[in-house]
Coordinates of C-alpha atoms in Angstrom, one line a residue:
X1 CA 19.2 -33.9 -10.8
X2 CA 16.4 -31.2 -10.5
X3 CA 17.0 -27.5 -10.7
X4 CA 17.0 -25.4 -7.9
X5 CA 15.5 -22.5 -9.4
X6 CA 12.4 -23.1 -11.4
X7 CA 11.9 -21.2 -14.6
X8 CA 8.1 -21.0 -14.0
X9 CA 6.3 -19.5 -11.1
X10 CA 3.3 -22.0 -11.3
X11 CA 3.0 -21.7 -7.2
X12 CA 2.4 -17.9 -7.6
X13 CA -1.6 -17.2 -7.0
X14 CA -3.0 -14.3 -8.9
X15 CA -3.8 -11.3 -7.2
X16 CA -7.2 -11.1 -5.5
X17 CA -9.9 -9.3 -7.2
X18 CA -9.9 -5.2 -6.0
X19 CA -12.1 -4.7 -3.4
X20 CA -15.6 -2.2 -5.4
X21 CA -17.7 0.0 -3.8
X22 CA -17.3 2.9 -1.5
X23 CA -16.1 0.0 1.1
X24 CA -13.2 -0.9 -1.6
X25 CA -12.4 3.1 -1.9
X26 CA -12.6 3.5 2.0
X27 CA -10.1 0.4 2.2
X28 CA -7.8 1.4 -0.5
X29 CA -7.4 4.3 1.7
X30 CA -6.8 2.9 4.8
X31 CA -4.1 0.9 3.2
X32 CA -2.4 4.0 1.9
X33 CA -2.5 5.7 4.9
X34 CA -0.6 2.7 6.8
X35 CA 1.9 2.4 3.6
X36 CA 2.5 6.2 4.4
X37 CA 3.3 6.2 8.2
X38 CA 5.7 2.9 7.3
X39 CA 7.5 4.6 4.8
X40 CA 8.1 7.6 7.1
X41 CA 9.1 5.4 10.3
X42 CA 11.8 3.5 7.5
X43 CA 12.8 7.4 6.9
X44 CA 11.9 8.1 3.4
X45 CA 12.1 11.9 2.3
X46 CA 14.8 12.2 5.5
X47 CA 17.6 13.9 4.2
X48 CA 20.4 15.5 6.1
X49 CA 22.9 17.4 3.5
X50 CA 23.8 21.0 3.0
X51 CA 20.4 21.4 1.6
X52 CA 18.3 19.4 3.7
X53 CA 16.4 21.1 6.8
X54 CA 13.4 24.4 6.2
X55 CA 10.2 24.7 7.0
X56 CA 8.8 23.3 4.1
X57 CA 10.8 19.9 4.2
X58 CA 8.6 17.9 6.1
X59 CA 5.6 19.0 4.6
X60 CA 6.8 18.1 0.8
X61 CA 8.4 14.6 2.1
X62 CA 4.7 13.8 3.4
X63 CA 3.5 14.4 -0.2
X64 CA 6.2 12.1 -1.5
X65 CA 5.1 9.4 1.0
X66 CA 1.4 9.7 0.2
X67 CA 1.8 9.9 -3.8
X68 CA 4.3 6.4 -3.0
X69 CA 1.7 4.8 -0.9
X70 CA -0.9 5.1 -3.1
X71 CA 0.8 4.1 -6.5
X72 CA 1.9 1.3 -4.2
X73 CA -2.1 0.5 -3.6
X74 CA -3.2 0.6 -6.9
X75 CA -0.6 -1.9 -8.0
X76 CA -1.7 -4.8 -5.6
X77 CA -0.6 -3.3 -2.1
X78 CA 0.6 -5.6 0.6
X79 CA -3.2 -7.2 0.9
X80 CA -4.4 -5.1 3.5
X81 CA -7.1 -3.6 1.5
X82 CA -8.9 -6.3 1.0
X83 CA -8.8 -7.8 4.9
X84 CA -9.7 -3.9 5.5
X85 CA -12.8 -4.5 2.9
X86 CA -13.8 -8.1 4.4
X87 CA -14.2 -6.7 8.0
X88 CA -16.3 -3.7 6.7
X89 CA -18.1 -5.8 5.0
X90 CA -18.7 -9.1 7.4
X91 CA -22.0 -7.7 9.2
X92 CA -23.4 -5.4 6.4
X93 CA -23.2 -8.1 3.5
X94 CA -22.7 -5.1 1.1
X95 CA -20.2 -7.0 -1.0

């Protein structure tokens, strides 16, 4: 009988190397940006309680979005860095 659940991830590929370079910077970037409007479409930093609502609101969720979205870049992402980075760099060959 084989086990269902293996005790070893030897299927799992390592992470691909970080994109370098002002093209890698630019495409980190561009990543965190799109992590940022996703989080706020799925409503994170919303809040509707007796303290919830003012001017500022808005403006101090955005920050917690942004700071999310790029911790969540520097720890791999979702991959879109690096596609972002390949199709800077397809015509340039700046790799």
């Amino acid at each position: 009988m084989t086990d269902p659940l293996p005790t070893t991830f030897t299927t799992m590929t390592p992470p691909a190397p970080r994109p370098q370079g002002k093209a890698g910077e630019a495409a980190r970037k561009l990543e965190a940006a799109f992590l940022s409007e996703m989080l706020k479409s799925a409503g994170l930093g919303e809040q509707e309680n007796s303290f919830s609502g003012g001017p500022g609101e808005a403006q101090f969720a955005s920050f917690q979005r942004d700071l999310l979205a790029d911790a969540m870049v520097e720890k791999g992402g979702i991959g879109l860095a690096q596609l972002f980075f390949n199709a800077m760099t397809e015509h340039t060959h700046d790799r």
